[in-house]
Amino acid sequence: MDSTDMKRFAAALGLDCVGVAPADLPRPPYAEDPPCPLAAGTGDERYEPRRLLPSCRSVVVVLVPYYTAQAEPGNLSLYCRSADYHVVVRSYLEQIAAYLQRQYPGSEQRCVVDTSPLSDRWLAYQAGLGFFGDNRCLINDTYGSYVFIGSVLTSLPFAPDQPLQQECSHCGACQSACPGQCFSGGAYDYSRCKSYITQKKGSFTLPEIQCMEKTPLIFGCDVCQESCPHNAGVKATPLPEFYRNRLSQLCPSDIESLSNKQFQQAFGDRAFAWRGKKVLLRNLEYAANPAAASAENRNDGKDDV
Ligand code: B12
């Protein structure tokens, strides 16, 4: 089944990176990194969309670019400076699912983004939308790795696109820049990744404190992406949601006096809020001061290194 009309519909929404992955996904050819406890799935369930939609015959995969090219120093990772991406991506996926439902009454669709057991990156790779960086990110030629990945599982048998025959340049920049040195030996150790450290619960170990102190971000980490040459000069997102109501900096005084309910009212529509204010206050205690760190690290005119 031809996917041209569906892709045209998506392009009219501003989504110009849409591909199709097969429902019978091949398994990755390399030994996987040890699974992160924040992932919803392990083993085969990461590659079997029919466990979520038994009638699934193909998967429409959508990249949602979020880089805005605005120089805004701050202490929040670029991925969580605007409205929660889960909500934004899902609203686009639901428009595609509704379109398919209209065009093909009786077809079945299910939308997934981030929280399902499926490997979103593997789906995007299989749909021909990008290649893997040594930093494990899915990199797209137009938008770099600053893309979220969402999928519409469908009972419609769209013909799959082909994975790209392209690799990252293996320049080593992400590995040497990583504040937690989580890529040592070519493997990826989630427990040393600053993004994971900022999202884990509980108290920090000494190595975790040292990792936190290296850069200003208090939620997420952008270092392996900012150091990646494939991200130099990437196109800014055309999607308006990522330019509205941005928040780049959070201070202790913004949240410490709030009850949990008030915190959720104020920030519950942000991707950094899912772990609650206690985790953010812990992180604020340890992260480098943004003003001092940006003066020290200012090297290429880019924001929030
Ligand atoms: C758990 C999780 C995390 C954990 C662990 C990350 C990790 N690398 O495993 C933490 C909290 C650290 C994290 C951080 C981030 N995450 Co995250 N995360 C997830 C989640 C929920 C599951 C990922 C998972 O299962 N990891 C285990 C590994 C084995 O699976 P995988 O990442 O899918 O692996 C694929 C590739 O890494 C590759 N691969 C695996 N091993 C190897 C080995 C080699 C040599 C190569 C070349 C490739 C390769 O193939 C795998 C498929 O099997 C996904 C959503 C989802 N459902 O997939 C989002 C997801 C991967 N995260 C995302 C984002 C945006 C981020 C951050 C950029 C956020 C930030 N700024 O802090 C960072 C990036 C950190 C990094 N360098 O990976 C996006 C990725 C977008 C992209 N362009 O790649 C996703 C897809 C969410 C989404 N739907 O948009 N994340």
CSV table of C-alpha atoms and ligand atoms in Angstrom, one decimal:
chain,number,residue,atom,x,y,z
A,1,MET,CA,0.0,0.0,0.0
A,2,ASP,CA,1.3,3.4,-1.0
A,3,SER,CA,2.1,5.9,1.7
A,4,THR,CA,2.4,9.0,-0.5
A,5,ASP,CA,-1.0,10.6,0.4
A,6,MET,CA,-0.5,10.0,4.1
A,7,LYS,CA,2.9,11.6,4.0
A,8,ARG,CA,1.4,14.5,2.1
A,9,PHE,CA,-1.2,15.0,4.8
A,10,ALA,CA,1.6,14.9,7.5
A,11,ALA,CA,3.7,17.4,5.5
A,12,ALA,CA,0.7,19.8,5.5
A,13,LEU,CA,0.9,19.7,9.3
A,14,GLY,CA,4.6,20.7,9.1
A,15,LEU,CA,5.9,17.2,9.6
A,16,ASP,CA,8.4,16.6,6.7
A,17,CYS,CA,10.2,13.6,8.2
A,18,VAL,CA,7.7,10.7,8.1
A,19,GLY,CA,8.5,7.1,7.2
A,20,VAL,CA,7.1,3.6,7.4
A,21,ALA,CA,8.7,0.7,9.4
A,22,PRO,CA,7.6,-2.9,9.0
A,23,ALA,CA,5.4,-4.5,11.7
A,24,ASP,CA,7.9,-7.4,11.6
A,25,LEU,CA,10.9,-5.5,12.8
A,26,PRO,CA,14.4,-7.0,12.4
A,27,ARG,CA,16.5,-7.1,15.6
A,28,PRO,CA,19.5,-4.8,15.9
A,29,PRO,CA,22.8,-6.3,14.7
A,30,TYR,CA,24.8,-5.2,17.7
A,31,ALA,CA,24.8,-6.1,21.4
A,32,GLU,CA,22.4,-3.8,23.1
A,33,ASP,CA,23.5,-1.6,26.0
A,34,PRO,CA,22.2,-2.7,29.4
A,35,PRO,CA,18.6,-1.5,29.6
A,36,CYS,CA,17.9,1.7,31.5
A,37,PRO,CA,15.3,1.2,34.3
A,38,LEU,CA,13.5,4.3,32.9
A,39,ALA,CA,12.7,2.3,29.7
A,40,ALA,CA,9.2,0.7,29.7
A,41,GLY,CA,10.3,-2.4,27.8
A,42,THR,CA,13.1,-4.9,27.6
A,43,GLY,CA,14.1,-7.7,25.2
A,44,ASP,CA,11.7,-8.8,22.5
A,45,GLU,CA,8.8,-6.5,23.6
A,46,ARG,CA,10.9,-3.5,22.3
A,47,TYR,CA,10.6,-4.8,18.8
A,48,GLU,CA,7.1,-6.3,18.6
A,49,PRO,CA,4.4,-3.7,17.8
A,50,ARG,CA,1.8,-6.4,17.5
A,51,ARG,CA,1.9,-6.8,21.3
A,52,LEU,CA,0.3,-3.3,21.4
A,53,LEU,CA,-1.9,-3.5,18.4
A,54,PRO,CA,-2.6,-7.2,17.4
A,55,SER,CA,-3.8,-6.1,13.9
A,56,CYS,CA,-0.6,-4.0,13.2
A,57,ARG,CA,0.7,-4.4,9.7
A,58,SER,CA,3.0,-1.4,9.5
A,59,VAL,CA,4.2,1.5,11.6
A,60,VAL,CA,4.1,5.2,10.6
A,61,VAL,CA,7.0,6.9,12.3
A,62,VAL,CA,7.2,10.7,12.7
A,63,LEU,CA,10.1,12.9,13.7
A,64,VAL,CA,9.1,16.0,15.5
A,65,PRO,CA,12.0,18.5,15.5
A,66,TYR,CA,12.4,20.8,18.5
A,67,TYR,CA,15.6,22.9,18.0
A,68,THR,CA,14.7,26.6,17.8
A,69,ALA,CA,18.2,28.1,17.3
A,70,GLN,CA,17.5,30.7,19.9
A,71,ALA,CA,20.4,31.7,22.2
A,72,GLU,CA,18.8,31.4,25.6
A,73,PRO,CA,21.3,30.6,28.4
A,74,GLY,CA,19.6,28.5,31.1
A,75,ASN,CA,19.7,25.4,33.1
A,76,LEU,CA,17.0,23.2,31.5
A,77,SER,CA,17.8,20.9,28.6
A,78,LEU,CA,16.7,22.0,25.2
A,79,TYR,CA,14.2,19.1,25.0
A,80,CYS,CA,12.2,20.4,28.0
A,81,ARG,CA,12.1,24.2,27.5
A,82,SER,CA,8.6,24.3,25.8
A,83,ALA,CA,5.4,22.4,26.3
A,84,ASP,CA,5.7,18.7,27.3
A,85,TYR,CA,6.7,16.9,24.1
A,86,HIS,CA,4.6,13.9,25.0
A,87,VAL,CA,1.5,16.1,24.5
A,88,VAL,CA,2.8,17.9,21.4
A,89,VAL,CA,3.9,14.8,19.6
A,90,ARG,CA,0.7,12.9,20.6
A,91,SER,CA,-1.5,15.6,19.2
A,92,TYR,CA,0.3,15.3,15.8
A,93,LEU,CA,0.1,11.5,15.9
A,94,GLU,CA,-3.6,11.7,16.6
A,95,GLN,CA,-4.2,13.9,13.6
A,96,ILE,CA,-2.5,11.4,11.4
A,97,ALA,CA,-4.4,8.5,13.0
A,98,ALA,CA,-7.7,10.4,12.5
A,99,TYR,CA,-6.8,11.0,8.8
A,100,LEU,CA,-6.1,7.3,8.3
A,101,GLN,CA,-9.4,6.4,10.0
A,102,ARG,CA,-11.3,8.8,7.7
A,103,GLN,CA,-9.5,7.5,4.6
A,104,TYR,CA,-9.8,3.8,5.5
A,105,PRO,CA,-12.8,3.2,7.7
A,106,GLY,CA,-12.5,0.0,9.7
A,107,SER,CA,-8.7,0.4,10.0
A,108,GLU,CA,-7.1,0.4,13.4
A,109,GLN,CA,-4.5,2.8,14.8
A,110,ARG,CA,-2.6,3.2,18.0
A,111,CYS,CA,-0.3,6.1,18.8
A,112,VAL,CA,2.9,5.8,20.9
A,113,VAL,CA,5.5,8.2,22.0
A,114,ASP,CA,8.3,7.6,24.5
A,115,THR,CA,6.3,5.7,27.2
A,116,SER,CA,5.6,2.5,25.3
A,117,PRO,CA,7.8,-0.6,25.5
A,118,LEU,CA,8.9,-0.2,21.9
A,119,SER,CA,12.3,1.2,20.9
A,120,ASP,CA,11.3,4.5,19.3
A,121,ARG,CA,14.8,5.0,17.9
A,122,TRP,CA,14.9,1.6,16.2
A,123,LEU,CA,11.5,2.3,14.7
A,124,ALA,CA,12.8,5.6,13.3
A,125,TYR,CA,15.9,3.9,12.0
A,126,GLN,CA,13.9,1.2,10.3
A,127,ALA,CA,11.6,3.8,8.7
A,128,GLY,CA,14.7,5.4,7.0
A,129,LEU,CA,14.5,8.6,9.0
A,130,GLY,CA,18.1,8.7,10.3
A,131,PHE,CA,21.2,6.9,11.5
A,132,PHE,CA,22.7,6.2,14.9
A,133,GLY,CA,25.3,8.3,16.5
A,134,ASP,CA,27.9,6.9,18.8
A,135,ASN,CA,26.0,8.8,21.4
A,136,ARG,CA,23.1,6.5,20.7
A,137,CYS,CA,20.9,9.3,19.3
A,138,LEU,CA,18.9,8.9,16.1
A,139,ILE,CA,20.4,11.6,13.8
A,140,ASN,CA,18.4,13.0,10.9
A,141,ASP,CA,20.1,14.8,8.0
A,142,THR,CA,18.0,17.9,8.2
A,143,TYR,CA,17.2,18.4,11.9
A,144,GLY,CA,20.2,16.5,13.5
A,145,SER,CA,19.4,14.6,16.7
A,146,TYR,CA,17.1,17.3,18.0
A,147,VAL,CA,14.0,15.3,17.2
A,148,PHE,CA,11.4,13.5,19.1
A,149,ILE,CA,10.1,10.3,17.8
A,150,GLY,CA,6.5,9.2,17.7
A,151,SER,CA,4.7,6.4,15.9
A,152,VAL,CA,1.2,5.4,14.7
A,153,LEU,CA,0.8,1.6,14.7
A,154,THR,CA,-1.7,0.8,12.0
A,155,SER,CA,-3.6,-2.2,10.6
A,156,LEU,CA,-2.9,-0.8,7.1
A,157,PRO,CA,-0.1,-2.5,5.2
A,158,PHE,CA,1.9,0.5,4.1
A,159,ALA,CA,5.1,-0.5,2.2
A,160,PRO,CA,8.1,0.0,4.5
A,161,ASP,CA,10.8,2.5,3.7
A,162,GLN,CA,14.4,1.4,3.7
A,163,PRO,CA,17.0,2.2,6.5
A,164,LEU,CA,19.7,4.6,5.4
A,165,GLN,CA,23.1,3.4,4.4
A,166,GLN,CA,24.7,6.1,6.5
A,167,GLU,CA,26.8,6.1,9.7
A,168,CYS,CA,28.0,8.8,12.1
A,169,SER,CA,31.5,10.0,11.5
A,170,HIS,CA,32.8,8.3,14.8
A,171,CYS,CA,34.8,11.5,15.5
A,172,GLY,CA,34.7,10.8,19.3
A,173,ALA,CA,33.5,14.4,20.1
A,174,CYS,CA,30.5,13.1,22.1
A,175,GLN,CA,32.6,10.6,24.0
A,176,SER,CA,35.3,13.1,25.1
A,177,ALA,CA,32.8,15.8,26.0
A,178,CYS,CA,30.4,13.7,28.0
A,179,PRO,CA,30.4,15.0,31.6
A,180,GLY,CA,29.8,11.5,33.1
A,181,GLN,CA,32.1,9.7,30.6
A,182,CYS,CA,29.2,7.3,29.9
A,183,PHE,CA,30.5,6.2,26.5
A,184,SER,CA,33.8,4.7,27.7
A,185,GLY,CA,35.0,1.7,25.7
A,186,GLY,CA,32.4,2.3,23.0
A,187,ALA,CA,29.6,1.0,25.2
A,188,TYR,CA,26.9,3.3,26.8
A,189,ASP,CA,26.4,3.2,30.5
A,190,TYR,CA,23.1,4.9,31.3
A,191,SER,CA,24.0,5.2,35.0
A,192,ARG,CA,26.8,7.6,34.2
A,193,CYS,CA,24.8,9.7,31.7
A,194,LYS,CA,24.0,13.1,33.2
A,195,SER,CA,20.5,13.0,31.7
A,196,TYR,CA,19.8,9.8,33.7
A,197,ILE,CA,21.4,11.2,36.9
A,198,THR,CA,19.2,14.3,36.8
A,199,GLN,CA,16.1,12.0,36.4
A,200,LYS,CA,16.9,9.3,39.0
A,201,LYS,CA,15.4,9.5,42.4
A,202,GLY,CA,17.2,9.4,45.8
A,203,SER,CA,20.5,10.9,46.8
A,204,PHE,CA,23.7,11.3,44.7
A,205,THR,CA,26.9,9.3,45.0
A,206,LEU,CA,30.2,11.2,44.8
A,207,PRO,CA,30.7,10.5,41.1
A,208,GLU,CA,27.2,11.6,40.4
A,209,ILE,CA,27.8,14.9,42.3
A,210,GLN,CA,31.0,15.4,40.3
A,211,CYS,CA,29.1,14.8,37.1
A,212,MET,CA,26.3,17.3,38.1
A,213,GLU,CA,28.9,20.0,39.0
A,214,LYS,CA,30.4,19.9,35.5
A,215,THR,CA,27.6,21.7,33.7
A,216,PRO,CA,24.7,23.9,34.6
A,217,LEU,CA,21.8,21.8,33.4
A,218,ILE,CA,19.5,20.6,36.2
A,219,PHE,CA,17.2,18.4,34.0
A,220,GLY,CA,18.4,16.4,31.0
A,221,CYS,CA,21.8,16.9,29.4
A,222,ASP,CA,22.7,18.3,25.9
A,223,VAL,CA,26.4,17.9,25.9
A,224,CYS,CA,26.7,14.8,23.6
A,225,GLN,CA,24.3,16.5,21.1
A,226,GLU,CA,25.9,19.9,21.2
A,227,SER,CA,29.3,18.5,20.6
A,228,CYS,CA,28.1,16.4,17.7
A,229,PRO,CA,29.3,17.7,14.3
A,230,HIS,CA,26.1,16.3,12.7
A,231,ASN,CA,24.2,18.9,14.7
A,232,ALA,CA,26.2,21.9,13.4
A,233,GLY,CA,23.9,24.2,11.4
A,234,VAL,CA,20.8,22.1,11.6
A,235,LYS,CA,17.5,23.5,10.5
A,236,ALA,CA,15.3,25.0,13.2
A,237,THR,CA,11.9,23.4,13.8
A,238,PRO,CA,9.1,24.8,11.7
A,239,LEU,CA,6.6,23.8,14.5
A,240,PRO,CA,5.1,26.7,16.4
A,241,GLU,CA,4.6,24.8,19.7
A,242,PHE,CA,8.3,24.9,20.4
A,243,TYR,CA,8.6,28.7,20.1
A,244,ARG,CA,5.7,29.4,22.6
A,245,ASN,CA,5.9,29.8,26.3
A,246,ARG,CA,9.5,28.9,26.6
A,247,LEU,CA,11.2,28.4,30.0
A,248,SER,CA,15.0,28.0,29.9
A,249,GLN,CA,15.9,28.6,33.6
A,250,LEU,CA,14.5,27.3,36.9
A,251,CYS,CA,15.6,28.8,40.2
A,252,PRO,CA,15.1,27.3,43.7
A,253,SER,CA,12.9,30.3,44.6
A,254,ASP,CA,10.5,29.3,41.7
A,255,ILE,CA,9.6,26.1,43.3
A,256,GLU,CA,10.7,25.7,46.9
A,257,SER,CA,7.7,27.3,48.5
A,258,LEU,CA,5.2,25.5,46.3
A,259,SER,CA,3.1,22.5,47.6
A,260,ASN,CA,3.2,19.5,45.3
A,261,LYS,CA,-0.2,20.4,44.0
A,262,GLN,CA,0.9,24.0,43.3
A,263,PHE,CA,4.0,22.7,41.6
A,264,GLN,CA,1.9,20.5,39.3
A,265,GLN,CA,-0.4,23.4,38.6
A,266,ALA,CA,2.5,25.6,37.6
A,267,PHE,CA,4.8,23.2,35.8
A,268,GLY,CA,2.7,20.0,35.2
A,269,ASP,CA,2.6,20.7,31.4
A,270,ARG,CA,6.5,20.6,31.2
A,271,ALA,CA,8.6,17.5,30.5
A,272,PHE,CA,10.9,18.3,33.5
A,273,ALA,CA,8.0,18.0,36.0
A,274,TRP,CA,7.4,14.3,35.9
A,275,ARG,CA,9.8,13.5,38.7
A,276,GLY,CA,8.4,16.2,41.0
A,277,LYS,CA,10.0,19.2,42.7
A,278,LYS,CA,12.1,17.3,45.2
A,279,VAL,CA,14.3,15.9,42.4
A,280,LEU,CA,14.6,19.4,40.9
A,281,LEU,CA,15.6,21.0,44.2
A,282,ARG,CA,18.2,18.2,44.7
A,283,ASN,CA,19.6,18.9,41.3
A,284,LEU,CA,19.7,22.7,41.8
A,285,GLU,CA,21.9,22.1,44.8
A,286,TYR,CA,24.7,20.5,42.7
A,287,ALA,CA,24.6,21.8,39.2
A,288,ALA,CA,27.2,24.4,38.1
A,289,ASN,CA,26.1,28.0,38.2
A,290,PRO,CA,24.9,28.9,34.7
A,291,ALA,CA,26.5,32.4,34.6
A,292,ALA,CA,29.9,31.2,35.7
A,293,ALA,CA,29.8,28.1,33.5
A,294,SER,CA,28.7,29.9,30.4
A,295,ALA,CA,31.5,32.5,30.8
A,296,GLU,CA,34.1,29.6,31.2
A,297,ASN,CA,32.7,27.5,28.4
A,298,ARG,CA,31.8,30.2,25.8
A,299,ASN,CA,33.5,28.9,22.7
A,300,ASP,CA,31.2,28.8,19.8
A,301,GLY,CA,28.5,31.3,20.4
A,302,LYS,CA,25.9,28.5,20.9
A,303,ASP,CA,23.6,28.6,23.9
A,304,ASP,CA,23.9,26.8,27.2
A,305,VAL,CA,27.0,24.6,26.8
B,1,B12,C1,15.2,5.2,28.9
B,1,B12,C2,15.4,6.4,28.0
B,1,B12,C3,16.4,7.3,28.3
B,1,B12,C4,17.4,7.0,29.4
B,1,B12,C5,18.5,6.1,28.7
B,1,B12,C6,18.9,6.5,27.3
B,1,B12,C7,19.6,5.4,26.4
B,1,B12,N1,20.4,5.8,25.5
B,1,B12,O1,19.3,4.2,26.6
B,1,B12,C8,18.0,8.4,29.7
B,1,B12,C9,17.1,9.0,30.8
B,1,B12,C10,19.4,8.5,30.0
B,1,B12,C11,17.6,9.2,28.4
B,1,B12,C12,18.3,10.3,28.0
B,1,B12,C13,17.9,11.0,26.8
B,1,B12,N2,16.9,10.8,26.1
B,1,B12,CO1,15.7,9.2,26.2
B,1,B12,N3,14.6,7.7,26.2
B,1,B12,C14,14.5,6.7,26.9
B,1,B12,C15,13.4,5.7,26.3
B,1,B12,C16,12.2,5.8,27.3
B,1,B12,C17,13.8,4.3,26.2
B,1,B12,C18,15.2,4.1,25.6
B,1,B12,C19,15.8,2.7,25.7
B,1,B12,O2,15.1,1.7,25.7
B,1,B12,N4,17.1,2.6,25.8
B,1,B12,C20,17.8,1.3,25.8
B,1,B12,C21,18.5,1.2,24.4
B,1,B12,C22,19.1,-0.2,24.2
B,1,B12,O3,17.5,1.3,23.5
B,1,B12,P1,17.3,2.5,22.4
B,1,B12,O4,17.8,3.8,23.0
B,1,B12,O5,16.0,2.5,21.9
B,1,B12,O6,18.4,1.9,21.5
B,1,B12,C23,18.5,2.1,20.1
B,1,B12,C24,19.8,2.9,19.8
B,1,B12,O7,20.4,3.4,20.9
B,1,B12,C25,20.6,1.9,19.0
B,1,B12,N5,21.7,1.2,19.8
B,1,B12,C26,21.7,0.5,20.9
B,1,B12,N6,22.9,0.0,21.1
B,1,B12,C27,23.7,0.4,20.2
B,1,B12,C28,25.0,0.2,20.0
B,1,B12,C29,25.7,0.9,18.9
B,1,B12,C30,27.1,0.6,18.7
B,1,B12,C31,24.9,1.7,18.0
B,1,B12,C32,25.6,2.5,16.9
B,1,B12,C33,23.6,1.9,18.2
B,1,B12,C34,23.0,1.3,19.3
B,1,B12,O8,19.7,0.8,18.7
B,1,B12,C35,18.8,0.7,19.7
B,1,B12,C36,17.7,-0.2,19.3
B,1,B12,O9,18.0,-1.4,19.8
B,1,B12,C37,13.2,6.3,24.9
B,1,B12,C38,11.7,6.2,24.4
B,1,B12,C39,11.5,4.8,23.8
B,1,B12,N7,10.4,4.2,24.1
B,1,B12,O10,12.3,4.3,23.0
B,1,B12,C40,13.6,7.8,25.1
B,1,B12,C41,14.3,8.5,23.9
B,1,B12,C42,15.4,7.5,23.4
B,1,B12,N8,15.0,9.6,24.6
B,1,B12,C43,15.0,10.6,23.8
B,1,B12,C44,15.7,11.8,24.2
B,1,B12,C45,15.4,13.1,23.4
B,1,B12,C46,16.7,11.8,25.2
B,1,B12,C47,17.7,12.9,25.5
B,1,B12,C48,18.3,13.6,24.3
B,1,B12,C49,17.1,13.9,26.5
B,1,B12,C50,18.1,14.9,27.1
B,1,B12,N9,18.4,16.0,26.4
B,1,B12,O11,18.5,14.7,28.2
B,1,B12,C51,18.8,12.1,26.3
B,1,B12,C52,19.8,11.5,25.3
B,1,B12,C53,20.8,10.6,26.1
B,1,B12,C54,21.5,9.6,25.1
B,1,B12,N10,22.7,10.0,24.7
B,1,B12,O12,21.0,8.6,24.8
B,1,B12,C55,14.4,10.4,22.5
B,1,B12,C56,15.5,10.2,21.4
B,1,B12,C57,15.5,11.1,20.3
B,1,B12,C58,16.7,10.8,19.3
B,1,B12,N11,16.9,11.7,18.4
B,1,B12,O13,17.4,9.8,19.5
B,1,B12,C59,13.5,9.1,22.8
B,1,B12,C60,13.3,8.2,21.6
B,1,B12,C61,12.1,9.7,23.3
B,1,B12,C62,11.2,10.1,22.1
B,1,B12,N12,10.2,9.4,21.8
B,1,B12,O14,11.5,11.1,21.4
B,1,B12,N13,16.6,8.6,27.7
